[in-house]
Tab-separated table of C-alpha atoms in Angstrom:
chain	number	residue	atom	x	y	z
A	1	UNK	CA	40.101	-18.155	15.704
A	2	UNK	CA	40.064	-14.806	14.466
A	3	UNK	CA	37.441	-15.980	11.786
A	4	UNK	CA	35.313	-17.778	14.431
A	5	UNK	CA	35.498	-14.565	16.615
A	6	UNK	CA	33.643	-12.295	13.502
A	7	UNK	CA	31.626	-14.810	12.753
A	8	UNK	CA	29.893	-15.185	16.279
A	9	UNK	CA	29.746	-11.009	16.512
A	10	UNK	CA	28.445	-11.506	13.237
A	11	UNK	CA	25.620	-14.038	14.485
A	12	UNK	CA	25.043	-11.943	17.751
A	13	UNK	CA	24.704	-8.975	15.555
A	14	UNK	CA	21.792	-10.874	13.788
A	15	UNK	CA	20.452	-12.075	16.741
A	16	UNK	CA	20.000	-8.658	18.352
A	17	UNK	CA	18.745	-7.178	15.400
A	18	UNK	CA	16.106	-9.497	15.276
A	19	UNK	CA	15.385	-9.186	18.892
A	20	UNK	CA	14.956	-5.551	18.111
A	21	UNK	CA	12.655	-5.655	15.560
A	22	UNK	CA	10.576	-8.207	17.704
A	23	UNK	CA	10.515	-6.094	20.478
A	24	UNK	CA	9.520	-3.214	18.646
A	25	UNK	CA	6.332	-5.160	17.135
A	26	UNK	CA	5.203	-6.289	20.443
A	27	UNK	CA	5.340	-2.461	21.747
A	28	UNK	CA	3.689	-1.133	18.563
A	29	UNK	CA	1.132	-4.056	18.625
A	30	UNK	CA	0.503	-3.317	22.721
A	31	UNK	CA	-0.912	0.200	21.460
A	32	UNK	CA	-4.231	-1.235	19.574
A	33	UNK	CA	-5.307	-2.028	23.175
A	34	UNK	CA	-5.502	1.648	23.554
A	35	UNK	CA	-7.615	2.015	20.863
A	36	UNK	CA	-11.441	3.087	21.375
A	37	UNK	CA	-13.090	2.106	18.379
A	38	UNK	CA	-16.952	3.843	18.251
A	39	UNK	CA	-19.637	1.278	16.299
A	40	UNK	CA	-19.589	1.562	12.743
A	41	UNK	CA	-16.273	3.048	12.144
A	42	UNK	CA	-14.440	1.655	10.187
A	43	UNK	CA	-10.783	0.821	11.527
A	44	UNK	CA	-7.676	0.740	8.767
A	45	UNK	CA	-4.993	-0.953	9.256
A	46	UNK	CA	-1.371	0.310	7.995
A	47	UNK	CA	1.917	-1.266	8.189
A	48	UNK	CA	3.708	2.457	7.635
A	49	UNK	CA	2.487	5.424	9.261
A	50	UNK	CA	1.404	8.778	7.478
A	51	UNK	CA	3.748	9.944	4.891
A	52	UNK	CA	5.596	13.878	4.810
A	53	UNK	CA	3.537	14.485	1.963
A	54	UNK	CA	0.885	11.797	1.116
A	55	UNK	CA	-1.242	9.664	3.996
A	56	UNK	CA	0.659	7.057	3.113
A	57	UNK	CA	3.741	5.528	1.703
A	58	UNK	CA	2.370	2.918	-0.090
A	59	UNK	CA	-0.543	3.138	-2.856
A	60	UNK	CA	-3.130	0.326	-1.144
A	61	UNK	CA	-3.768	2.523	2.054
A	62	UNK	CA	-4.305	5.931	-0.210
A	63	UNK	CA	-6.584	4.074	-1.950
A	64	UNK	CA	-8.678	2.710	0.319
A	65	UNK	CA	-8.459	5.852	2.180
A	66	UNK	CA	-9.341	7.890	-0.646
A	67	UNK	CA	-12.228	5.629	-1.161
A	68	UNK	CA	-13.746	5.893	2.500
A	69	UNK	CA	-13.074	9.527	1.827
A	70	UNK	CA	-15.174	10.020	-1.296
A	71	UNK	CA	-17.626	8.246	0.296
A	72	UNK	CA	-18.087	10.142	3.661
A	73	UNK	CA	-17.376	6.505	5.290
A	74	UNK	CA	-16.525	6.842	9.278
A	75	UNK	CA	-13.484	5.855	9.403
A	76	UNK	CA	-9.898	6.241	11.487
A	77	UNK	CA	-6.573	4.792	11.095
A	78	UNK	CA	-4.470	2.268	13.601
A	79	UNK	CA	-1.051	1.978	12.637
A	80	UNK	CA	-0.114	-0.619	15.460
A	81	UNK	CA	1.569	-2.537	12.360
A	82	UNK	CA	-0.348	-6.043	13.219
A	83	UNK	CA	-1.150	-7.667	9.800
A	84	UNK	CA	-3.958	-9.309	9.091
A	85	UNK	CA	-5.143	-13.022	9.300
A	86	UNK	CA	-4.017	-13.193	5.638
A	87	UNK	CA	-0.919	-11.856	6.169
A	88	UNK	CA	-1.923	-9.028	4.331
A	89	UNK	CA	-1.866	-5.124	4.505
A	90	UNK	CA	-3.413	-2.931	4.983
A	91	UNK	CA	-6.960	-4.326	5.936
A	92	UNK	CA	-10.032	-3.463	8.008
A	93	UNK	CA	-12.048	-3.814	11.247
A	94	UNK	CA	-15.682	-3.349	10.745
A	95	UNK	CA	-17.483	-3.491	13.771
A	96	UNK	CA	-16.672	-7.704	14.166
A	97	UNK	CA	-15.829	-8.613	10.650
A	98	UNK	CA	-12.531	-7.941	9.452
A	99	UNK	CA	-11.417	-7.470	6.165
A	100	UNK	CA	-8.102	-8.208	4.333
A	101	UNK	CA	-7.042	-6.548	0.606
A	102	UNK	CA	-7.660	-2.954	-0.137
A	103	UNK	CA	-9.970	-4.060	-2.972
A	104	UNK	CA	-12.097	-6.540	-0.703
A	105	UNK	CA	-12.116	-3.682	1.876
A	106	UNK	CA	-13.609	-1.652	-1.200
A	107	UNK	CA	-16.052	-3.998	-2.210
A	108	UNK	CA	-17.280	-5.543	1.108
A	109	UNK	CA	-18.201	-1.703	1.977
A	110	UNK	CA	-19.835	-1.160	-1.272
A	111	UNK	CA	-22.145	-3.756	-0.587
A	112	UNK	CA	-22.155	-3.331	3.385
A	113	UNK	CA	-23.673	0.297	2.837
A	114	UNK	CA	-24.958	0.156	-0.578
A	115	UNK	CA	-22.515	2.283	-2.388
A	116	UNK	CA	-21.859	1.922	-6.151
A	117	UNK	CA	-20.052	5.139	-7.683
A	118	UNK	CA	-20.153	3.239	-10.812
A	119	UNK	CA	-23.502	3.732	-12.044
A	120	UNK	CA	-23.105	5.651	-14.792
A	121	UNK	CA	-20.880	3.436	-16.177
A	122	UNK	CA	-21.325	0.809	-19.361
A	123	UNK	CA	-20.271	-2.570	-18.399
A	124	UNK	CA	-17.773	-2.178	-21.491
A	125	UNK	CA	-16.371	0.776	-19.628
A	126	UNK	CA	-16.373	-1.333	-16.210
A	127	UNK	CA	-14.322	-3.804	-18.016
A	128	UNK	CA	-11.328	-1.669	-19.118
A	129	UNK	CA	-11.499	0.198	-15.787
A	130	UNK	CA	-10.772	-3.513	-14.370
A	131	UNK	CA	-8.254	-3.975	-17.288
A	132	UNK	CA	-6.491	-1.086	-16.547
A	133	UNK	CA	-6.711	-1.363	-12.349
A	134	UNK	CA	-5.037	-4.825	-12.461
A	135	UNK	CA	-2.085	-3.502	-15.225
A	136	UNK	CA	-1.799	-0.830	-12.368
A	137	UNK	CA	-1.822	-2.831	-9.739
A	138	UNK	CA	-0.841	-6.536	-10.587
A	139	UNK	CA	1.956	-5.147	-12.925
A	140	UNK	CA	3.235	-1.655	-12.459
A	141	UNK	CA	3.138	-1.879	-9.213
A	142	UNK	CA	6.046	-4.364	-8.824
A	143	UNK	CA	7.841	-1.931	-11.037
A	144	UNK	CA	7.299	0.648	-8.849
A	145	UNK	CA	8.630	-1.182	-5.972
A	146	UNK	CA	11.849	-1.924	-7.483
A	147	UNK	CA	12.157	1.703	-8.240
A	148	UNK	CA	11.765	3.258	-5.142
A	149	UNK	CA	14.448	1.103	-3.414
A	150	UNK	CA	16.548	4.244	-3.518
A	151	UNK	CA	13.688	6.331	-1.728
A	152	UNK	CA	13.860	4.575	1.180
A	153	UNK	CA	16.924	5.912	2.375
A	154	UNK	CA	15.393	9.648	2.351
A	155	UNK	CA	11.479	8.962	3.265
A	156	UNK	CA	12.642	6.044	6.651
A	157	UNK	CA	10.937	7.293	9.218
A	158	UNK	CA	13.708	6.342	11.609
A	159	UNK	CA	16.805	7.567	12.273
A	160	UNK	CA	20.458	5.925	13.088
A	161	UNK	CA	20.227	2.342	13.993
A	162	UNK	CA	16.452	2.631	13.528
A	163	UNK	CA	16.966	3.614	10.378
A	164	UNK	CA	19.320	0.962	9.075
A	165	UNK	CA	17.599	-1.872	10.653
A	166	UNK	CA	13.932	-0.381	8.476
A	167	UNK	CA	16.144	-0.332	5.408
A	168	UNK	CA	17.046	-3.844	5.507
A	169	UNK	CA	13.969	-5.282	6.388
A	170	UNK	CA	12.002	-2.936	3.810
A	171	UNK	CA	14.595	-3.946	1.234
A	172	UNK	CA	14.953	-7.240	2.345
A	173	UNK	CA	10.560	-7.706	1.967
A	174	UNK	CA	10.517	-6.127	-1.816
A	175	UNK	CA	13.096	-8.454	-2.847
A	176	UNK	CA	12.005	-11.413	-1.847
A	177	UNK	CA	8.432	-10.239	-3.169
A	178	UNK	CA	9.493	-9.040	-6.423
A	179	UNK	CA	11.356	-12.657	-6.772
A	180	UNK	CA	8.710	-14.362	-6.356
A	181	UNK	CA	6.502	-12.552	-8.156
A	182	UNK	CA	8.834	-12.794	-11.284
A	183	UNK	CA	9.898	-9.290	-12.094
A	184	UNK	CA	12.707	-9.054	-9.595
A	185	UNK	CA	14.360	-11.638	-12.102
A	186	UNK	CA	14.957	-8.924	-14.618
A	187	UNK	CA	18.240	-7.098	-15.382
A	188	UNK	CA	17.430	-3.059	-14.439
A	189	UNK	CA	16.880	-2.615	-17.997
A	190	UNK	CA	14.041	-4.968	-18.794
A	191	UNK	CA	12.243	-3.654	-15.630
A	192	UNK	CA	12.279	-0.520	-17.009
A	193	UNK	CA	10.837	-1.194	-20.497
A	194	UNK	CA	8.055	-3.314	-18.442
A	195	UNK	CA	6.959	0.109	-16.468
A	196	UNK	CA	7.625	2.527	-19.754
A	197	UNK	CA	4.861	0.234	-21.735
A	198	UNK	CA	2.522	0.457	-18.837
A	199	UNK	CA	2.903	4.074	-18.463
A	200	UNK	CA	2.823	4.232	-22.152
A	201	UNK	CA	-0.595	2.126	-22.311
A	202	UNK	CA	-2.176	4.979	-19.903
A	203	UNK	CA	-0.505	7.113	-21.360
A	204	UNK	CA	-2.370	6.799	-25.158
A	205	UNK	CA	-5.700	5.342	-23.592
A	206	UNK	CA	-6.093	8.839	-21.644
A	207	UNK	CA	-5.043	10.996	-24.827
A	208	UNK	CA	-7.816	9.344	-26.518
A	209	UNK	CA	-9.837	10.310	-24.026
A	210	UNK	CA	-8.604	14.128	-23.946
A	211	UNK	CA	-11.538	15.984	-25.828
A	212	UNK	CA	-13.772	14.892	-22.599
A	213	UNK	CA	-10.929	15.698	-19.902
A	214	UNK	CA	-13.097	19.311	-18.883
A	215	UNK	CA	-16.535	17.321	-18.828
A	216	UNK	CA	-14.915	14.374	-16.795
A	217	UNK	CA	-13.667	16.993	-14.657
A	218	UNK	CA	-16.350	18.375	-13.715
A	219	UNK	CA	-18.423	15.720	-13.064
A	220	UNK	CA	-15.299	14.365	-10.486
A	221	UNK	CA	-15.181	18.238	-8.776
A	222	UNK	CA	-17.912	17.307	-6.186
A	223	UNK	CA	-15.558	14.086	-4.838
A	224	UNK	CA	-12.232	16.161	-5.093
A	225	UNK	CA	-14.292	18.144	-2.788
A	226	UNK	CA	-14.575	15.510	-0.471
A	227	UNK	CA	-11.581	14.201	-0.392
A	228	UNK	CA	-9.730	17.525	0.251
A	229	UNK	CA	-12.422	18.194	3.475
């Protein structure tokens, strides 16, 4: 009888958690109805809100927002929590067009507005940039996800019951995603070796370019000023 009661209470608690999460999502989505968007303004949809020290806790919204700021593209953020039709975030809405995935968003806006920040790069340099982009986004990113699970406790935007619901949901999502990717099936030591190898590859490549770092910084200074504005 005691075991039955304990199981019943656990089931009830689980249902209550799920109900609270659904209600929170519904309330957040409701806020979107009051968002007035001017014409030709990009709306960036995030799952998480702003970070304490950075625009977002996720690197992909930061990547997208940095591009928008560098190119002085008018945009506004929507933190209602609504996912794209692909189930991805961040995603954008530009007038009547919706685009999911940060890189597809950037490619869409580059084509739409005739923007190209890589005009001075050779084909070989563009290929190297593409290779490192995918190394960071498709490999190192997953190491970073697993490595940052403990950080969730100190960076959670909620307290009390909301904190535990947030922590449980995000931790579970990360575990499932990394398991599906494959990196989550490795030991802690093996995951660490993967991340270390990626960082070393980036460091070694940048070290080769060190003599030109001053010149590169001078060329990037105008863009840095734009981002800082």
